[in-house]
PDB file of C-alpha atoms in Angstrom:
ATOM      1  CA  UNK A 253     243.290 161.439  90.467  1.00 72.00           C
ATOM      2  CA  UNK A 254     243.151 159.551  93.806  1.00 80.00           C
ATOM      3  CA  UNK A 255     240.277 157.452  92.368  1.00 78.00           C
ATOM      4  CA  UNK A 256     242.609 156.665  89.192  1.00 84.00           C
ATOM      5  CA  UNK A 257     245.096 155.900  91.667  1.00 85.00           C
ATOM      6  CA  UNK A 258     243.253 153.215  93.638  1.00 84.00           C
ATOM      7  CA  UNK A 259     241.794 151.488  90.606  1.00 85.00           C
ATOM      8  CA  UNK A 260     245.473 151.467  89.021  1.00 88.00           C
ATOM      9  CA  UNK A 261     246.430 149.732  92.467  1.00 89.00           C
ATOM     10  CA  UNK A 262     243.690 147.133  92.633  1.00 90.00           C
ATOM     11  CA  UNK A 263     244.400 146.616  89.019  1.00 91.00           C
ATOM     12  CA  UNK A 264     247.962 145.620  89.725  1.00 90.00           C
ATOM     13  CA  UNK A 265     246.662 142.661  91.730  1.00 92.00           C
ATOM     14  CA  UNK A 266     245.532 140.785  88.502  1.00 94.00           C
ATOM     15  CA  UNK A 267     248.779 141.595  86.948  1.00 93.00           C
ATOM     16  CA  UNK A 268     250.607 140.085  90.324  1.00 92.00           C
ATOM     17  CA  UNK A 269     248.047 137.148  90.091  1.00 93.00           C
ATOM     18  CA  UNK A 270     248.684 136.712  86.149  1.00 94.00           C
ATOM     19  CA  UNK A 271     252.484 136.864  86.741  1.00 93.00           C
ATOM     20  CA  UNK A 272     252.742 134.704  90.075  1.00 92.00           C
ATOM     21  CA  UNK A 273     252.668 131.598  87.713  1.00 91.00           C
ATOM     22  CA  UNK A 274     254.761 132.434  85.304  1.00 92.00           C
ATOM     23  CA  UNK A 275     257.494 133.939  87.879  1.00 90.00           C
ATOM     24  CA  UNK A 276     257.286 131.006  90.143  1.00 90.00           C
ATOM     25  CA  UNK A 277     258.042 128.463  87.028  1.00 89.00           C
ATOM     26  CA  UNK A 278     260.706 130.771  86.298  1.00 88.00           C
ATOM     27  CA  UNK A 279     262.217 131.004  89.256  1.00 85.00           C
ATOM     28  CA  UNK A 280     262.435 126.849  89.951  1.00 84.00           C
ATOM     29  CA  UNK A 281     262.940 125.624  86.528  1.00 84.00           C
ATOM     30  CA  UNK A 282     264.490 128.343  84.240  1.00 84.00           C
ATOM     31  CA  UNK A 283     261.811 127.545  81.991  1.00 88.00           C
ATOM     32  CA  UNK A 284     259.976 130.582  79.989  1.00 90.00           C
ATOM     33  CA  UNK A 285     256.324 128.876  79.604  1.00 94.00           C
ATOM     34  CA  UNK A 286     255.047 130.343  76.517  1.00 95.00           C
ATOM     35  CA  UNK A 287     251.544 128.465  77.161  1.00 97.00           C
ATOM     36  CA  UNK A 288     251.158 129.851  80.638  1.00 97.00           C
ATOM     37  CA  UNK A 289     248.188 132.520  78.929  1.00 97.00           C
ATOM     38  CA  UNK A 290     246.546 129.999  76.821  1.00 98.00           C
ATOM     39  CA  UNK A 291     246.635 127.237  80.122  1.00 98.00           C
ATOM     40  CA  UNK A 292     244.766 130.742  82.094  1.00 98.00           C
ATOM     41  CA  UNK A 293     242.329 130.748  79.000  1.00 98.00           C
ATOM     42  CA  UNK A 294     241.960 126.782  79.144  1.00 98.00           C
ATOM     43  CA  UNK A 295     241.128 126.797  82.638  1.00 98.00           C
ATOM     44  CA  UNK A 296     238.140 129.833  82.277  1.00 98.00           C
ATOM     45  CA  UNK A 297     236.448 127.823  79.588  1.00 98.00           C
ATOM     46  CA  UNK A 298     236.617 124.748  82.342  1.00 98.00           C
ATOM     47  CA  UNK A 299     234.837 127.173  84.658  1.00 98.00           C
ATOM     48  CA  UNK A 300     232.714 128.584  82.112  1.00 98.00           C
ATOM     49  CA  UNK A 301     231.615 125.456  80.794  1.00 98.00           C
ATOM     50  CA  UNK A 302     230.636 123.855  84.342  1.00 98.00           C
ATOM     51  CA  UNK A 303     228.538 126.834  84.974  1.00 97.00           C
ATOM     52  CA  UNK A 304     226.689 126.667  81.764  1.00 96.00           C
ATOM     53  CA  UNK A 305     226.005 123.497  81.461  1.00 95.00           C
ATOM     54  CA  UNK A 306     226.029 122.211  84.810  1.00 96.00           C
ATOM     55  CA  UNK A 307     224.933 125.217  86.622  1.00 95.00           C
ATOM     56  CA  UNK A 308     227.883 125.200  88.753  1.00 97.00           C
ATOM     57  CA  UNK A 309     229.038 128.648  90.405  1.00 96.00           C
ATOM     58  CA  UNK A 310     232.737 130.077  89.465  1.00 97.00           C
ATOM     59  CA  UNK A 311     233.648 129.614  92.633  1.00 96.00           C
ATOM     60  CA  UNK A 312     232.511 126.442  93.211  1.00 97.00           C
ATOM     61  CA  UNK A 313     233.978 124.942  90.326  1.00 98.00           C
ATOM     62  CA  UNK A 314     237.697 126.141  91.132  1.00 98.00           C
ATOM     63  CA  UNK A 315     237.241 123.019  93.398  1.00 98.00           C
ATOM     64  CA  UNK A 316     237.332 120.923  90.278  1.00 98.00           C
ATOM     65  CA  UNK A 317     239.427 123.395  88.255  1.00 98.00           C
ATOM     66  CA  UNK A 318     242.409 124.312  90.495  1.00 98.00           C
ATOM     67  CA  UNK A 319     242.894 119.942  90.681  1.00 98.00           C
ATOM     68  CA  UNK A 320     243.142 119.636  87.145  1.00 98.00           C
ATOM     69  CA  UNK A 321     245.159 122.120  87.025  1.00 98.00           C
ATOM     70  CA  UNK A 322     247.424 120.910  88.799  1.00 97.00           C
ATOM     71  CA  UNK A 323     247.311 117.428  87.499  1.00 98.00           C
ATOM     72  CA  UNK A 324     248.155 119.307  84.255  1.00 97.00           C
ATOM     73  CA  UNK A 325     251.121 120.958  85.927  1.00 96.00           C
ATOM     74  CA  UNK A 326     252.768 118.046  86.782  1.00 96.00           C
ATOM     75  CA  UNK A 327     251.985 115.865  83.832  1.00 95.00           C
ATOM     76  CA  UNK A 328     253.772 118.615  81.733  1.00 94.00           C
ATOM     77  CA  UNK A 329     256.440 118.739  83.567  1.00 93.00           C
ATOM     78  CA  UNK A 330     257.192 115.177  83.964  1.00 91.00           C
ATOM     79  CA  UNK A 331     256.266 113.851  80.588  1.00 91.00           C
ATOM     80  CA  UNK A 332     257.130 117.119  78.392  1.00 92.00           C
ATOM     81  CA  UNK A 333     259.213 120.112  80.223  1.00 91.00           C
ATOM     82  CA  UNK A 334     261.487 117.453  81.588  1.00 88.00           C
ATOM     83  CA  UNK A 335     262.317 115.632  78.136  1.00 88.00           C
ATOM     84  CA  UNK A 336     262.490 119.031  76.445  1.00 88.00           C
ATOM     85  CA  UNK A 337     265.113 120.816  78.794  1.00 83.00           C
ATOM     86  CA  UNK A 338     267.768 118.008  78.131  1.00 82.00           C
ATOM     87  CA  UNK A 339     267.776 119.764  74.812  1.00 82.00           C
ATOM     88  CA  UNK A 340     269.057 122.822  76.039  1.00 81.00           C
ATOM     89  CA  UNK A 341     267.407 126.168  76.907  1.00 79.00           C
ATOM     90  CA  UNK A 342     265.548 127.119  74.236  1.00 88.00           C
ATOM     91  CA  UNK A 343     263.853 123.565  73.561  1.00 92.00           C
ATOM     92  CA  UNK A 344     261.500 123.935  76.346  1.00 91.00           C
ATOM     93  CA  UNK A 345     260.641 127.676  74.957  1.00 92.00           C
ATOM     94  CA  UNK A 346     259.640 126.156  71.704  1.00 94.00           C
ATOM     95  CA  UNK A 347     257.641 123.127  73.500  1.00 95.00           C
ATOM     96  CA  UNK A 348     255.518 125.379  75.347  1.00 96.00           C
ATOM     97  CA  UNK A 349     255.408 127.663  72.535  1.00 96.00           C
ATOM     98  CA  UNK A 350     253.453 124.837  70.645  1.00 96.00           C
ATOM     99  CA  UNK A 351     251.698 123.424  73.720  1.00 96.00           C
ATOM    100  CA  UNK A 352     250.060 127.073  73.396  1.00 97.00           C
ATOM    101  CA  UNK A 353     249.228 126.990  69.551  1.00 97.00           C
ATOM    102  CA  UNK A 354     247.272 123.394  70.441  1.00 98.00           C
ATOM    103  CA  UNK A 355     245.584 124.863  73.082  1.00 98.00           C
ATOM    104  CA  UNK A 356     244.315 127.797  71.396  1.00 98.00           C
ATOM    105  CA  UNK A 357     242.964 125.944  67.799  1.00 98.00           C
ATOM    106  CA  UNK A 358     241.236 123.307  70.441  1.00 98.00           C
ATOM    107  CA  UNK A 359     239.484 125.768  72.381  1.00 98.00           C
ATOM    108  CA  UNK A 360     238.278 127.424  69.076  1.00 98.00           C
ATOM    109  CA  UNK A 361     237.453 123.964  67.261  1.00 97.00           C
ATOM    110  CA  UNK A 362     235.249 123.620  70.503  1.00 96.00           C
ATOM    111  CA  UNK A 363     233.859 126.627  71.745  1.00 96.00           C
ATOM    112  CA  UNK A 364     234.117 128.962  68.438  1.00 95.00           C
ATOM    113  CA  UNK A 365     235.381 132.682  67.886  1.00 91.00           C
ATOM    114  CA  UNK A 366     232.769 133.742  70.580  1.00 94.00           C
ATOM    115  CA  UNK A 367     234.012 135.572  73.493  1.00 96.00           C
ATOM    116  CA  UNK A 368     232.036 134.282  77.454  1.00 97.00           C
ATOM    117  CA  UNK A 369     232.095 135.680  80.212  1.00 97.00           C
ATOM    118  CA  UNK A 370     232.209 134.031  83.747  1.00 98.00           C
ATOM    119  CA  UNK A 371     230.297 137.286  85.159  1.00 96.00           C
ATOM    120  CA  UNK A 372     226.909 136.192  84.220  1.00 95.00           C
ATOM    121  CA  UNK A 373     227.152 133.261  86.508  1.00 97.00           C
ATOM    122  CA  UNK A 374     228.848 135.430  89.932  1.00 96.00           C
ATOM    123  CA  UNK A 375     225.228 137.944  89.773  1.00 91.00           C
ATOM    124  CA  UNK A 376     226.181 141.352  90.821  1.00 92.00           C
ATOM    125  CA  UNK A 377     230.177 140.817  92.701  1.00 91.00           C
ATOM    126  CA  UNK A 378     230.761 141.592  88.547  1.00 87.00           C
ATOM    127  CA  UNK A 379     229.337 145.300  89.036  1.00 87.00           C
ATOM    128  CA  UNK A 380     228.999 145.927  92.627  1.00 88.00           C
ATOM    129  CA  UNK A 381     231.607 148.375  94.475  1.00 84.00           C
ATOM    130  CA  UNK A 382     231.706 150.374  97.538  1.00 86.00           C
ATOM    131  CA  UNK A 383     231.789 154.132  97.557  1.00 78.00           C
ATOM    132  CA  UNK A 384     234.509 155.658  99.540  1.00 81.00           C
ATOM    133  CA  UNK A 385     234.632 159.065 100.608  1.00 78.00           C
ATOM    134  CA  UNK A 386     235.788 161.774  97.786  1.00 73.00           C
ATOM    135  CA  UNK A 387     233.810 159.596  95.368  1.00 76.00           C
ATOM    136  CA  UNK A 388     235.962 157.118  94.877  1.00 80.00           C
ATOM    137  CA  UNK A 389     234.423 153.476  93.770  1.00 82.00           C
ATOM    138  CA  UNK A 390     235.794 150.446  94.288  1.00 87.00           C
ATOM    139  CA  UNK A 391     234.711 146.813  93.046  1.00 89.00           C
ATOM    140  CA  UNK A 392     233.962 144.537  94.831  1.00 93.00           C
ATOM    141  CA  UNK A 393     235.370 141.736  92.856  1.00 95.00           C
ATOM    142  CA  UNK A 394     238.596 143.859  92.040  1.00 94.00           C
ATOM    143  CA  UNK A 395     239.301 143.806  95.672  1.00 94.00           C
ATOM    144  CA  UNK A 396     238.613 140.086  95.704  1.00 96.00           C
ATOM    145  CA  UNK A 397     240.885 139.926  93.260  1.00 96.00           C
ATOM    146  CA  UNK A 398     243.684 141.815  94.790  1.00 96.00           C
ATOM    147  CA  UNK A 399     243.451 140.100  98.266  1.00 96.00           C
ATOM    148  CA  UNK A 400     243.598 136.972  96.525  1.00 96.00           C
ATOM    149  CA  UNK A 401     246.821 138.249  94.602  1.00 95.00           C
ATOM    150  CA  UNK A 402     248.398 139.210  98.522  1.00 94.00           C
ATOM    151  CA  UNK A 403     247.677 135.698 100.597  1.00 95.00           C
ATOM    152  CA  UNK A 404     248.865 133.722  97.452  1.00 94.00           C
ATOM    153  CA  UNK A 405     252.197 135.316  97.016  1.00 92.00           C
ATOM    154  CA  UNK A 406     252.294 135.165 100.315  1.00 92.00           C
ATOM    155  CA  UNK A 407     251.522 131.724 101.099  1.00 93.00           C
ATOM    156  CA  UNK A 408     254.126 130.861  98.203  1.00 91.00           C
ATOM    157  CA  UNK A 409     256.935 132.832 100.216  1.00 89.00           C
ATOM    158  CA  UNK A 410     256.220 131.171 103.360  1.00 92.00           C
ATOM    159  CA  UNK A 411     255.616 127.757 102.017  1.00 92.00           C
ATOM    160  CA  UNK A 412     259.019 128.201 100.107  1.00 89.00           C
ATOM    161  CA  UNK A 413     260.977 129.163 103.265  1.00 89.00           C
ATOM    162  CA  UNK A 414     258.839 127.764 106.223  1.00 90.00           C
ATOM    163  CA  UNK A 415     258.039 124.117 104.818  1.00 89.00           C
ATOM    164  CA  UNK A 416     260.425 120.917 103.861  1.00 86.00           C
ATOM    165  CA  UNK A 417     258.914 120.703 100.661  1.00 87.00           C
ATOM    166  CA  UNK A 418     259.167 124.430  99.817  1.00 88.00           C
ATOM    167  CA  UNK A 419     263.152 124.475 100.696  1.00 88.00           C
ATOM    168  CA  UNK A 420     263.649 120.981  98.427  1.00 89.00           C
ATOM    169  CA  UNK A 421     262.003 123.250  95.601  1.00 88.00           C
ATOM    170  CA  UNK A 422     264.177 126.224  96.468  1.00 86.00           C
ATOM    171  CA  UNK A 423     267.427 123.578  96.950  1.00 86.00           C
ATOM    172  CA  UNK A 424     266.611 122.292  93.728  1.00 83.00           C
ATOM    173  CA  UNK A 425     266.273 125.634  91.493  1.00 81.00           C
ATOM    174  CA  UNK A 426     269.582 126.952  92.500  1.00 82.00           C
ATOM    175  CA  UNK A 427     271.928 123.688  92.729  1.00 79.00           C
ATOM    176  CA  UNK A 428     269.984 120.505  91.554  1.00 79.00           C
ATOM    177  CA  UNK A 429     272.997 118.123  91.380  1.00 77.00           C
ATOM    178  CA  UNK A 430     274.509 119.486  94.881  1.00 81.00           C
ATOM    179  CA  UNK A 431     270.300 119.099  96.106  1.00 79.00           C
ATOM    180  CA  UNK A 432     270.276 115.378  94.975  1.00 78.00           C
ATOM    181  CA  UNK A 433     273.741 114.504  96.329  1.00 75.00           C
ATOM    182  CA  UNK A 434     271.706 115.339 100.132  1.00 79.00           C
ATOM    183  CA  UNK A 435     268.433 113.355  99.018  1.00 78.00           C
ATOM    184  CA  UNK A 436     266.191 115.766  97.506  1.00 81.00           C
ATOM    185  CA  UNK A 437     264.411 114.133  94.366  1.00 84.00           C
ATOM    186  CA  UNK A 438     265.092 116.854  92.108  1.00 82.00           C
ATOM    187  CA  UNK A 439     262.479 115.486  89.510  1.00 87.00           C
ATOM    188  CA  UNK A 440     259.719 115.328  92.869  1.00 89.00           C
ATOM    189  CA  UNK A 441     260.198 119.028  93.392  1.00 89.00           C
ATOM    190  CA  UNK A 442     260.211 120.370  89.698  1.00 90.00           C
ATOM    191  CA  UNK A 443     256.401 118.394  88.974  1.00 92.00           C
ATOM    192  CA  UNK A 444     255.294 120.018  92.438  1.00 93.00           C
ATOM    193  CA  UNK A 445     256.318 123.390  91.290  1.00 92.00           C
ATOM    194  CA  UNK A 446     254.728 122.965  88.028  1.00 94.00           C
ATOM    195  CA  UNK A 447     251.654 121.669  89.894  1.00 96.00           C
ATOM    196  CA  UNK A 448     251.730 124.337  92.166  1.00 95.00           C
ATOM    197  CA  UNK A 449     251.932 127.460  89.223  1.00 95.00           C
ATOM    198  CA  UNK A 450     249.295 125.688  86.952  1.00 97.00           C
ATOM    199  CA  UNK A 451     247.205 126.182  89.783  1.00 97.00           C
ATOM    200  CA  UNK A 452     247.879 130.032  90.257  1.00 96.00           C
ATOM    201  CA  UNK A 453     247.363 129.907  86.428  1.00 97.00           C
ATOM    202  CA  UNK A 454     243.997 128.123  86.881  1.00 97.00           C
ATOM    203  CA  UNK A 455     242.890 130.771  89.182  1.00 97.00           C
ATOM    204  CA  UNK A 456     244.312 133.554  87.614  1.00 97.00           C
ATOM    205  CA  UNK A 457     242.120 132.121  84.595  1.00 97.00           C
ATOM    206  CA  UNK A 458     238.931 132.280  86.668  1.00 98.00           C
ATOM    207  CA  UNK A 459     239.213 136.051  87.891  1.00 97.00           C
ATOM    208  CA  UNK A 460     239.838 137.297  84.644  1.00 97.00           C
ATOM    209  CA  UNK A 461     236.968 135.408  83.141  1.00 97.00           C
ATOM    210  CA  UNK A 462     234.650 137.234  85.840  1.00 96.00           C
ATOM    211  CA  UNK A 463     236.454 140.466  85.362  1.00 94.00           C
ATOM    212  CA  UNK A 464     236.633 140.508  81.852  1.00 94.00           C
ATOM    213  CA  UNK A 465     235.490 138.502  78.466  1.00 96.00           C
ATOM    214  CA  UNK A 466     237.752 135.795  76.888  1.00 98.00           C
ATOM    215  CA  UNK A 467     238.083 133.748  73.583  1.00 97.00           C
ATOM    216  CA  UNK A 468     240.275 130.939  72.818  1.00 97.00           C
ATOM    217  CA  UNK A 469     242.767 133.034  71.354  1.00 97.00           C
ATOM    218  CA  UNK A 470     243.073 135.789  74.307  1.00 97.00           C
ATOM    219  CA  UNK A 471     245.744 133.332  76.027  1.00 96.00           C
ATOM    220  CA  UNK A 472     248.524 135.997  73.794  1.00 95.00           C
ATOM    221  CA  UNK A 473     247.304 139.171  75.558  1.00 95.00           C
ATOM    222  CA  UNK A 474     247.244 137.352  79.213  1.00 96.00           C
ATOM    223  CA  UNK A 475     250.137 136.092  78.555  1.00 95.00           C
ATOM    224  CA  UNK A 476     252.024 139.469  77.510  1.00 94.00           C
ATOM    225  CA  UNK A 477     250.520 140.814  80.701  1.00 93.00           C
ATOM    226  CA  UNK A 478     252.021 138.346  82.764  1.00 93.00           C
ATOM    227  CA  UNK A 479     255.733 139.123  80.810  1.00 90.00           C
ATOM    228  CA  UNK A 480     255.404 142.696  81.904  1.00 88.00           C
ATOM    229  CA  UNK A 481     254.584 142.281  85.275  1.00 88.00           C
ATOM    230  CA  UNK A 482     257.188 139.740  86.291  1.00 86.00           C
ATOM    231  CA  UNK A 483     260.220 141.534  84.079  1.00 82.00           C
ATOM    232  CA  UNK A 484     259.119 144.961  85.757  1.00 79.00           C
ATOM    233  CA  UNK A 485     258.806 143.533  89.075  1.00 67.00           C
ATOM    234  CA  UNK A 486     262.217 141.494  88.278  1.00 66.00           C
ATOM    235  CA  UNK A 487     262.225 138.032  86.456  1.00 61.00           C
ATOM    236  CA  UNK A 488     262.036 134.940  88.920  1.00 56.00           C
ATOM    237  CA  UNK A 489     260.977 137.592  92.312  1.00 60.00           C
ATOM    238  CA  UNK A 490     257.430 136.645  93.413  1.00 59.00           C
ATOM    239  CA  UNK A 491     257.128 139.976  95.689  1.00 52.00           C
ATOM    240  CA  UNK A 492     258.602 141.455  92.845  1.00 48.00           C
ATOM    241  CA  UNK A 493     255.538 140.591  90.538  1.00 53.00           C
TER     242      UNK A 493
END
């Protein structure tokens, strides 16, 4: 039971990580991002495809990933989200809802039906664990994972509360007209929170393509994860996720 227990625990820290995105978009913008499981898959078959063809390691190539990412974050919010909210809530739910139908029938025109793996390419962090007394294993790569899951939400919380640019985001998501009235570019701080969850997205892409296998249409299933863990943990909350 304990063992159960623990993995149930460390399993909730992909769940937080899967969610953080989607929360934290939520949370500044109002904006449901329907793509935010396809952009995860998108940014595993980056990582995937710089290790096998370029022999690059996982975690080496989230220094290329995690930039595009990012790039991608703000280019959809400045040249798509932004255009589409004028249009009223449900607009931008029906943008990203086809954003994620492009993404998915590109990935398969490119890569096929297969499912990869990134777990090949990370040797044995996929399998190895630690035993714990009253035989109770735990993965090495799972607690990667969920330690990964803590300093990001984290970091998020303090960077929204500690740091100028953080508050301008927060000023922005719950009063943009009063926020722009004492200088904060409310168009600035929506691209830099897009920016900022692509790249939670982009790395919640690469742990579950070490944890787990992936095909271009598995963005549907990552994305209902990340639904469940930020409603149960309270829509918009990032501790909540």
């Amino acid at each position: 039971m304990t063992n159960q227990i623990v993995q149930g625990i460390l399993l909730g820290g992909y769940y937080a990580l899967i969610a953080c995105g989607l929360s934290f978009m939520f949370s500044v913008m109002r904006i449901i991002n329907l793509a935010h499981g396809s952009l995860a898959i998108l940014s595993a078959f980056a990582l995937w495809l710089l290790a096998s063809r370029f022999h690059i390691s996982p975690f080496y190539g989230l220094a290329i990933v995690l930039p595009l990412m990012a790039v991608i974050g703000w280019a959809l919010q400045r040249f798509l989200l932004e255009r589409s909210a004028r249009g009223g809530a449900l607009l931008p739910i029906l943008t990203t809802f086809g954003l994620a139908i492009v993404i998915d029938n590109v990935l398969f025109e490119q890569f096929g039906a297969d499912t990869r793996s990134l777990a090949p390419f990370i040797g044995s962090l996929s399998y190895d664990s630690w035993e714990w007394p009253g035989s109770i294993y735990v993965g090495k790569l799972a607690v990667i994972i969920f330690v990964t899951a803590v300093v990001l939400l984290g970091g998020l919380q303090l960077f929204l509360t500690r740091t100028g640019l953080g508050r301008s985001i927060r000023a922005t998501s719950e009063d943009p007209d009063t926020a722009g009235l004492v200088g904060v570019d409310a168009r600035r701080a929506n691209a830099l929170a897009a920016a900022i969850a692509m790249v939670t997205v982009g790395l919640a892409g690469a742990f579950l393509g070490m944890r787990a296998t992936f095909d271009p249409y598995a963005g549907a299933t990552q994305l209902l994860f990340a639904f469940e863990a930020a409603v149960i943990g309270g829509a918009g909350s990032l501790w909540g996720t």
